[in-house]
Amino acid sequence: GNSVTQMEGPVTLSEEAFLTINCTYTATGYPSLFWYVQYPGEGLQLLLKATKADDKGSNKGFEATYRKETTSFHLEKGSVQVSDSAVYFCAGGTSYGKLTFGQGTILTVHP
Amino acid sequence: SAVISQKPSRDICQRGTSLTIQCQVDSQVTMMFWYRQQPGQSLTLIATANQGSEATYESGFVIDKFPISRPNLTFSTLTVSNMSPEDSSIYLCSVELAAAPDEQYFGPGTRLTVT
C-alpha cells in the first residue's frame, strides 16, 4: 500500500537557520503530495502542495519540490522564525481523496 | 477555504459509554473524512463519510465501533461506541471542497479522554 516516511524528530534550530524536513513516499502511481502544519493549540492547516512531478509548492517562505526520481517531497525554509515552531506532517493523496500521513516532525525554533 | 466546526471540542467520558461528534461545513463539499490522532502520533484515516449511504471504513475500523452518518453534503457525525481508554484520541473531520479539489481541510478536532 501507500506510505509516507518523514525524518525523525524533534528538530531544534536557532532563529534564521536553514530548515530541511525530509519526506519520502511509496505509492502506486504518482500521488499528490502535501505538507500540513499544526501550530500549538491549533488545528491542522494545509501549508503547501504539489500535484505532479517537478511541481514546486510554496507558502509562507516554505518550499517543497515533488521529485519523482527520488520519490521525495522535502520541506525547506531558508530562514526560520520562532513563529514557525509547530508539528509538520507530510502526506500523500491516495485514491478517492484519502490522505496517508507521515509520523510528523516537531520543530522548535529558539530566538 | 471553509469554516469547519466540530462539536464537542473536548470531552471526558467513562468507559463503556458512547460519544457522538458532529462536523459541520459552511461550503459546498465533495468528500468528507474522519481521522484519528492518538497521543503523540500521526493521523490515521477511519473512514470516508458517504452522503446518504454507509461509510467506507479503512482496515482496522468497523461500523459497530465507529458508526458514521452523513445525511447531507455539509454535515456528518462520528460515534465512538462502547469506549475504552484506548479510544482516547483527537478525532478530526476533514473535507474536500468543491471549489478546491485535491485539497483537504481539517476541522479543529475533538479531544476525547476515556477514563
GROMACS .gro file of N, CA, C and O in nm, chain B residues 48-109:
model
  248
  159THR      N    1  -1.436   0.712   0.513
  159THR     CA    2  -1.493   0.813   0.426
  159THR      C    3  -1.643   0.818   0.452
  159THR      O    4  -1.710   0.713   0.448
  160ALA      N    5  -1.693   0.938   0.481
  160ALA     CA    6  -1.837   0.952   0.508
  160ALA      C    7  -1.908   0.977   0.377
  160ALA      O    8  -1.882   1.076   0.308
  161ASN      N    9  -1.998   0.889   0.339
  161ASN     CA   10  -2.070   0.898   0.212
  161ASN      C   11  -2.209   0.953   0.238
  161ASN      O   12  -2.280   0.907   0.328
  162GLN      N   13  -2.248   1.047   0.155
  162GLN     CA   14  -2.380   1.106   0.175
  162GLN      C   15  -2.490   1.005   0.143
  162GLN      O   16  -2.491   0.947   0.033
  163GLY      N   17  -2.577   0.984   0.239
  163GLY     CA   18  -2.694   0.900   0.217
  163GLY      C   19  -2.669   0.752   0.207
  163GLY      O   20  -2.759   0.676   0.173
  164SER      N   21  -2.548   0.709   0.235
  164SER     CA   22  -2.519   0.566   0.232
  164SER      C   23  -2.414   0.533   0.338
  164SER      O   24  -2.360   0.622   0.404
  165GLU      N   25  -2.386   0.406   0.352
  165GLU     CA   26  -2.293   0.361   0.456
  165GLU      C   27  -2.153   0.415   0.429
  165GLU      O   28  -2.107   0.424   0.314
  166ALA      N   29  -2.082   0.447   0.536
  166ALA     CA   30  -1.945   0.495   0.523
  166ALA      C   31  -1.853   0.384   0.475
  166ALA      O   32  -1.884   0.265   0.490
  167THR      N   33  -1.741   0.423   0.419
  167THR     CA   34  -1.640   0.329   0.373
  167THR      C   35  -1.527   0.327   0.474
  167THR      O   36  -1.456   0.428   0.490
  168TYR      N   37  -1.508   0.215   0.542
  168TYR     CA   38  -1.413   0.206   0.652
  168TYR      C   39  -1.278   0.154   0.606
  168TYR      O   40  -1.269   0.069   0.518
  169GLU      N   41  -1.174   0.204   0.672
  169GLU     CA   42  -1.039   0.157   0.647
  169GLU      C   43  -1.013   0.030   0.729
  169GLU      O   44  -1.085   0.000   0.825
  170SER      N   45  -0.908  -0.038   0.690
  170SER     CA   46  -0.871  -0.159   0.760
  170SER      C   47  -0.847  -0.130   0.907
  170SER      O   48  -0.778  -0.034   0.943
  171GLY      N   49  -0.907  -0.210   0.993
  171GLY     CA   50  -0.891  -0.193   1.137
  171GLY      C   51  -1.002  -0.114   1.203
  171GLY      O   52  -1.004  -0.102   1.326
  172PHE      N   53  -1.092  -0.060   1.124
  172PHE     CA   54  -1.205   0.017   1.177
  172PHE      C   55  -1.335  -0.044   1.128
  172PHE      O   56  -1.347  -0.081   1.011
  173VAL      N   57  -1.434  -0.057   1.219
  173VAL     CA   58  -1.560  -0.122   1.183
  173VAL      C   59  -1.678  -0.034   1.221
  173VAL      O   60  -1.670   0.047   1.315
  174ILE      N   61  -1.787  -0.058   1.153
  174ILE     CA   62  -1.905   0.026   1.170
  174ILE      C   63  -1.965   0.012   1.310
  174ILE      O   64  -2.017   0.109   1.363
  175ASP      N   65  -1.958  -0.103   1.369
  175ASP     CA   66  -2.016  -0.122   1.502
  175ASP      C   67  -1.946  -0.035   1.606
  175ASP      O   68  -2.008   0.009   1.702
  176LYS      N   69  -1.819  -0.012   1.587
  176LYS     CA   70  -1.740   0.067   1.681
  176LYS      C   71  -1.746   0.216   1.649
  176LYS      O   72  -1.751   0.298   1.739
  177PHE      N   73  -1.747   0.248   1.519
  177PHE     CA   74  -1.744   0.388   1.475
  177PHE      C   75  -1.855   0.414   1.374
  177PHE      O   76  -1.829   0.444   1.257
  178PRO      N   77  -1.980   0.408   1.416
  178PRO     CA   78  -2.087   0.440   1.320
  178PRO      C   79  -2.079   0.586   1.275
  178PRO      O   80  -2.053   0.675   1.355
  179ILE      N   81  -2.102   0.605   1.147
  179ILE     CA   82  -2.090   0.738   1.085
  179ILE      C   83  -2.218   0.766   1.007
  179ILE      O   84  -2.271   0.679   0.939
  180SER      N   85  -2.265   0.888   1.019
  180SER     CA   86  -2.377   0.931   0.936
  180SER      C   87  -2.336   1.054   0.856
  180SER      O   88  -2.249   1.131   0.898
  181ARG      N   89  -2.399   1.071   0.740
  181ARG     CA   90  -2.381   1.192   0.661
  181ARG      C   91  -2.513   1.217   0.587
  181ARG      O   92  -2.530   1.179   0.473
  182PRO      N   93  -2.605   1.280   0.657
  182PRO     CA   94  -2.739   1.298   0.600
  182PRO      C   95  -2.745   1.399   0.486
  182PRO      O   96  -2.838   1.394   0.405
  183ASN      N   97  -2.649   1.490   0.480
  183ASN     CA   98  -2.645   1.585   0.369
  183ASN      C   99  -2.500   1.617   0.335
  183ASN      O  100  -2.407   1.563   0.395
  184LEU      N  101  -2.481   1.708   0.240
  184LEU     CA  102  -2.346   1.730   0.188
  184LEU      C  103  -2.253   1.795   0.289
  184LEU      O  104  -2.131   1.778   0.282
  185THR      N  105  -2.306   1.872   0.383
  185THR     CA  106  -2.220   1.955   0.468
  185THR      C  107  -2.218   1.915   0.615
  185THR      O  108  -2.162   1.986   0.698
  186PHE      N  109  -2.275   1.801   0.650
  186PHE     CA  110  -2.284   1.760   0.791
  186PHE      C  111  -2.259   1.611   0.803
  186PHE      O  112  -2.306   1.531   0.723
  187SER      N  113  -2.181   1.576   0.908
  187SER     CA  114  -2.155   1.436   0.935
  187SER      C  115  -2.137   1.416   1.084
  187SER      O  116  -2.101   1.509   1.157
  188THR      N  117  -2.165   1.295   1.130
  188THR     CA  118  -2.138   1.260   1.269
  188THR      C  119  -2.057   1.132   1.276
  188THR      O  120  -2.071   1.043   1.190
  189LEU      N  121  -1.972   1.126   1.377
  189LEU     CA  122  -1.895   1.006   1.409
  189LEU      C  123  -1.929   0.969   1.553
  189LEU      O  124  -1.921   1.054   1.641
  190THR      N  125  -1.967   0.846   1.576
  190THR     CA  126  -1.991   0.798   1.711
  190THR      C  127  -1.880   0.702   1.751
  190THR      O  128  -1.845   0.614   1.672
  191VAL      N  129  -1.824   0.724   1.868
  191VAL     CA  130  -1.728   0.630   1.925
  191VAL      C  131  -1.805   0.548   2.028
  191VAL      O  132  -1.852   0.603   2.128
  192SER      N  133  -1.823   0.419   2.000
  192SER     CA  134  -1.913   0.336   2.079
  192SER      C  135  -1.837   0.252   2.181
  192SER      O  136  -1.720   0.215   2.160
  193ASN      N  137  -1.906   0.223   2.292
  193ASN     CA  138  -1.850   0.134   2.394
  193ASN      C  139  -1.702   0.166   2.419
  193ASN      O  140  -1.614   0.082   2.402
  194MET      N  141  -1.680   0.288   2.462
  194MET     CA  142  -1.543   0.339   2.470
  194MET      C  143  -1.456   0.270   2.574
  194MET      O  144  -1.504   0.226   2.680
  195SER      N  145  -1.329   0.265   2.543
  195SER     CA  146  -1.226   0.218   2.637
  195SER      C  147  -1.115   0.324   2.639
  195SER      O  148  -1.110   0.411   2.551
  196PRO      N  149  -1.027   0.317   2.738
  196PRO     CA  150  -0.918   0.417   2.743
  196PRO      C  151  -0.836   0.425   2.615
  196PRO      O  152  -0.782   0.531   2.581
  197GLU      N  153  -0.828   0.315   2.541
  197GLU     CA  154  -0.752   0.314   2.415
  197GLU      C  155  -0.815   0.403   2.308
  197GLU      O  156  -0.750   0.434   2.207
  198ASP      N  157  -0.937   0.443   2.329
  198ASP     CA  158  -1.005   0.533   2.234
  198ASP      C  159  -0.971   0.679   2.260
  198ASP      O  160  -1.015   0.766   2.184
  199SER      N  161  -0.897   0.706   2.364
  199SER     CA  162  -0.856   0.844   2.393
  199SER      C  163  -0.769   0.895   2.280
  199SER      O  164  -0.661   0.841   2.254
  200SER      N  165  -0.818   0.996   2.211
  200SER     CA  166  -0.751   1.047   2.090
  200SER      C  167  -0.811   1.183   2.057
  200SER      O  168  -0.909   1.226   2.118
  201ILE      N  169  -0.755   1.244   1.955
  201ILE     CA  170  -0.820   1.357   1.890
  201ILE      C  171  -0.886   1.302   1.764
  201ILE      O  172  -0.822   1.233   1.685
  202TYR      N  173  -1.013   1.335   1.747
  202TYR     CA  174  -1.087   1.291   1.629
  202TYR      C  175  -1.112   1.413   1.540
  202TYR      O  176  -1.160   1.517   1.588
  203LEU      N  177  -1.074   1.401   1.415
  203LEU     CA  178  -1.084   1.515   1.323
  203LEU      C  179  -1.167   1.479   1.201
  203LEU      O  180  -1.152   1.369   1.146
  204CYS      N  181  -1.251   1.572   1.161
  204CYS     CA  182  -1.314   1.556   1.031
  204CYS      C  183  -1.237   1.640   0.930
  204CYS      O  184  -1.173   1.740   0.965
  205SER      N  185  -1.239   1.597   0.807
  205SER     CA  186  -1.177   1.674   0.700
  205SER      C  187  -1.269   1.673   0.580
  205SER      O  188  -1.353   1.584   0.565
  206VAL      N  189  -1.253   1.774   0.497
  206VAL     CA  190  -1.340   1.786   0.380
  206VAL      C  191  -1.258   1.822   0.258
  206VAL      O  192  -1.152   1.885   0.268
  207GLU      N  193  -1.309   1.779   0.145
  207GLU     CA  194  -1.258   1.824   0.016
  207GLU      C  195  -1.366   1.915  -0.040
  207GLU      O  196  -1.483   1.876  -0.052
  208LEU      N  197  -1.327   2.036  -0.073
  208LEU     CA  198  -1.424   2.135  -0.117
  208LEU      C  199  -1.446   2.126  -0.267
  208LEU      O  200  -1.352   2.100  -0.344
  209ALA      N  201  -1.568   2.153  -0.306
  209ALA     CA  202  -1.598   2.157  -0.449
  209ALA      C  203  -1.513   2.263  -0.520
  209ALA      O  204  -1.471   2.245  -0.635
  210ALA      N  205  -1.483   2.371  -0.449
  210ALA     CA  206  -1.407   2.482  -0.509
  210ALA      C  207  -1.256   2.455  -0.510
  210ALA      O  208  -1.181   2.527  -0.576
  211ALA      N  209  -1.213   2.353  -0.440
  211ALA     CA  210  -1.068   2.325  -0.431
  211ALA      C  211  -1.045   2.175  -0.428
  211ALA      O  212  -1.006   2.118  -0.326
  212PRO      N  213  -1.070   2.109  -0.540
  212PRO     CA  214  -1.049   1.964  -0.543
  212PRO      C  215  -0.903   1.929  -0.520
  212PRO      O  216  -0.814   2.008  -0.549
  213ASP      N  217  -0.881   1.813  -0.466
  213ASP     CA  218  -0.746   1.763  -0.438
  213ASP      C  219  -0.680   1.834  -0.321
  213ASP      O  220  -0.559   1.826  -0.304
  214GLU      N  221  -0.758   1.909  -0.242
  214GLU     CA  222  -0.707   1.965  -0.118
  214GLU      C  223  -0.802   1.925  -0.007
  214GLU      O  224  -0.923   1.924  -0.026
  215GLN      N  225  -0.747   1.896   0.108
  215GLN     CA  226  -0.831   1.863   0.223
  215GLN      C  227  -0.810   1.965   0.333
  215GLN      O  228  -0.697   2.005   0.362
  216TYR      N  229  -0.921   2.002   0.396
  216TYR     CA  230  -0.919   2.097   0.506
  216TYR      C  231  -0.976   2.029   0.629
  216TYR      O  232  -1.073   1.953   0.620
  217PHE      N  233  -0.914   2.058   0.741
  217PHE     CA  234  -0.946   1.986   0.863
  217PHE      C  235  -1.023   2.073   0.962
  217PHE      O  236  -0.998   2.194   0.973
  218GLY      N  237  -1.112   2.007   1.035
  218GLY     CA  238  -1.177   2.072   1.146
  218GLY      C  239  -1.079   2.086   1.263
  218GLY      O  240  -0.968   2.032   1.260
  219PRO      N  241  -1.122   2.156   1.369
  219PRO     CA  242  -1.033   2.181   1.483
  219PRO      C  243  -1.009   2.059   1.570
  219PRO      O  244  -0.920   2.059   1.654
  220GLY      N  245  -1.088   1.955   1.550
  220GLY     CA  246  -1.067   1.833   1.627
  220GLY      C  247  -1.152   1.826   1.754
  220GLY      O  248  -1.194   1.928   1.808
   0.00000   0.00000   0.00000
